[in-house]
């Protein structure tokens, strides 16, 4: 979260962001929300530890799905414990 504040404060936008942070629901949602603002349109967001619900990190899976449900995006893919999406 600290890094997202510094990057955002300096007006930096990213083409690719890979999130591998906390694994509880609130931490995941906070990371997704903070970094999504920094991702430029057409940029790619990768979320680590996105594994089918009930296996390994269920709160990462749930928070990511909740975020996806309320956030316009494109090109969603998930495999090998990661998901990738593009910001519209």
Coordinates of N, CA, C and O in Angstrom, one line a residue, residues 48-88:
X48 N -1.6 -12.5 -8.1 CA -1.0 -13.8 -7.7 C -1.9 -14.5 -6.7 O -2.7 -13.9 -6.0
X49 N -1.8 -15.9 -6.7 CA -2.5 -16.7 -5.7 C -4.0 -16.7 -5.9 O -4.8 -16.9 -5.0
X50 N -4.5 -16.5 -7.2 CA -5.9 -16.6 -7.6 C -6.1 -18.0 -7.9 O -5.9 -18.5 -9.0
X51 N -6.7 -18.7 -6.9 CA -6.9 -20.2 -7.0 C -8.4 -20.5 -6.7 O -8.9 -19.8 -5.9
X52 N -8.9 -21.4 -7.5 CA -10.3 -21.8 -7.3 C -10.7 -21.8 -5.8 O -10.0 -22.2 -5.0
X53 N -11.9 -21.2 -5.6 CA -12.4 -21.0 -4.2 C -12.3 -22.3 -3.4 O -12.6 -23.4 -3.9
X54 N -11.9 -22.1 -2.2 CA -11.8 -23.2 -1.3 C -10.4 -23.9 -1.3 O -10.2 -24.7 -0.4
X55 N -9.6 -23.5 -2.2 CA -8.3 -24.1 -2.2 C -7.2 -23.0 -2.0 O -7.2 -21.9 -2.6
X56 N -6.3 -23.2 -1.0 CA -5.2 -22.4 -0.7 C -5.6 -21.0 -0.2 O -5.4 -20.8 1.0
X57 N -6.0 -20.1 -1.0 CA -6.2 -18.7 -0.6 C -7.6 -18.3 -1.0 O -7.8 -17.5 -1.9
X58 N -8.6 -18.7 -0.3 CA -10.0 -18.4 -0.7 C -10.4 -16.9 -0.6 O -11.2 -16.4 -1.4
X59 N -9.7 -16.2 0.3 CA -10.1 -14.7 0.4 C -9.5 -13.9 -0.8 O -10.1 -13.0 -1.2
X60 N -8.4 -14.4 -1.3 CA -7.8 -13.8 -2.6 C -8.8 -14.0 -3.7 O -9.1 -13.1 -4.4
X61 N -9.3 -15.2 -3.8 CA -10.2 -15.6 -4.9 C -11.5 -14.7 -4.7 O -12.0 -14.1 -5.7
X62 N -12.1 -14.7 -3.5 CA -13.3 -14.0 -3.3 C -13.2 -12.4 -3.5 O -14.0 -11.8 -4.2
X63 N -12.2 -11.9 -3.0 CA -12.0 -10.4 -3.1 C -11.7 -10.0 -4.6 O -12.3 -9.0 -5.1
X64 N -10.9 -10.8 -5.3 CA -10.7 -10.5 -6.7 C -12.0 -10.6 -7.5 O -12.2 -9.8 -8.3
X65 N -12.7 -11.7 -7.2 CA -14.0 -11.8 -8.0 C -15.0 -10.7 -7.6 O -15.7 -10.2 -8.5
X66 N -15.0 -10.3 -6.4 CA -15.9 -9.1 -6.0 C -15.4 -7.8 -6.7 O -16.2 -7.1 -7.3
X67 N -14.1 -7.6 -6.8 CA -13.5 -6.5 -7.5 C -13.9 -6.5 -9.0 O -14.3 -5.5 -9.5
X68 N -13.7 -7.7 -9.6 CA -14.0 -7.8 -11.0 C -15.5 -7.6 -11.3 O -15.8 -7.0 -12.3
X69 N -16.4 -8.0 -10.4 CA -17.8 -7.8 -10.5 C -18.2 -6.3 -10.6 O -19.3 -6.0 -11.1
X70 N -17.4 -5.5 -10.0 CA -17.8 -4.0 -9.9 C -16.9 -3.1 -10.7 O -17.1 -1.9 -10.7
X71 N -15.9 -3.7 -11.4 CA -14.9 -2.9 -12.1 C -14.9 -3.3 -13.6 O -14.7 -4.4 -13.9
X72 N -15.2 -2.3 -14.5 CA -15.1 -2.6 -15.9 C -13.7 -3.0 -16.3 O -12.7 -2.4 -15.9
X73 N -13.6 -4.1 -17.0 CA -12.3 -4.6 -17.4 C -12.5 -5.5 -18.7 O -13.6 -5.7 -19.1
X74 N -11.4 -6.0 -19.3 CA -11.5 -6.8 -20.5 C -10.4 -7.9 -20.4 O -9.5 -7.9 -19.5
X75 N -10.5 -8.9 -21.2 CA -9.5 -9.9 -21.4 C -9.1 -10.7 -20.1 O -8.0 -10.9 -19.9
X76 N -10.1 -11.1 -19.3 CA -9.8 -11.8 -18.1 C -9.4 -13.2 -18.5 O -10.0 -13.9 -19.3
X77 N -8.3 -13.6 -17.8 CA -7.8 -15.0 -17.9 C -7.3 -15.5 -16.6 O -6.8 -14.7 -15.8
X78 N -7.5 -16.7 -16.3 CA -7.0 -17.3 -15.0 C -6.4 -18.7 -15.3 O -7.1 -19.5 -15.9
X79 N -5.2 -18.9 -14.8 CA -4.6 -20.2 -14.8 C -3.3 -20.2 -14.0 O -2.7 -19.2 -13.8
X80 N -2.9 -21.4 -13.6 CA -1.7 -21.6 -12.8 C -1.6 -20.7 -11.6 O -0.5 -20.2 -11.3
X81 N -2.7 -20.4 -10.9 CA -2.6 -19.7 -9.7 C -2.5 -18.2 -9.9 O -2.2 -17.5 -8.9
X82 N -2.8 -17.7 -11.1 CA -2.7 -16.2 -11.3 C -3.9 -15.9 -12.2 O -4.5 -16.7 -12.9
X83 N -4.3 -14.6 -12.2 CA -5.3 -14.1 -13.1 C -4.7 -12.8 -13.7 O -3.9 -12.2 -13.1
X84 N -5.2 -12.6 -14.9 CA -4.7 -11.4 -15.7 C -6.0 -10.7 -16.3 O -6.9 -11.4 -16.8
X85 N -6.0 -9.4 -16.2 CA -7.1 -8.6 -16.9 C -6.5 -7.3 -17.4 O -5.4 -6.9 -17.0
X86 N -7.3 -6.7 -18.3 CA -6.9 -5.5 -18.9 C -7.8 -4.4 -18.5 O -9.0 -4.6 -18.4
X87 N -7.3 -3.2 -18.2 CA -8.1 -2.1 -17.8 C -8.6 -1.4 -19.1 O -7.9 -1.2 -20.0
X88 N -9.9 -1.2 -19.1 CA -10.5 -0.5 -20.3 C -10.2 1.0 -20.3 O -9.9 1.6 -19.4

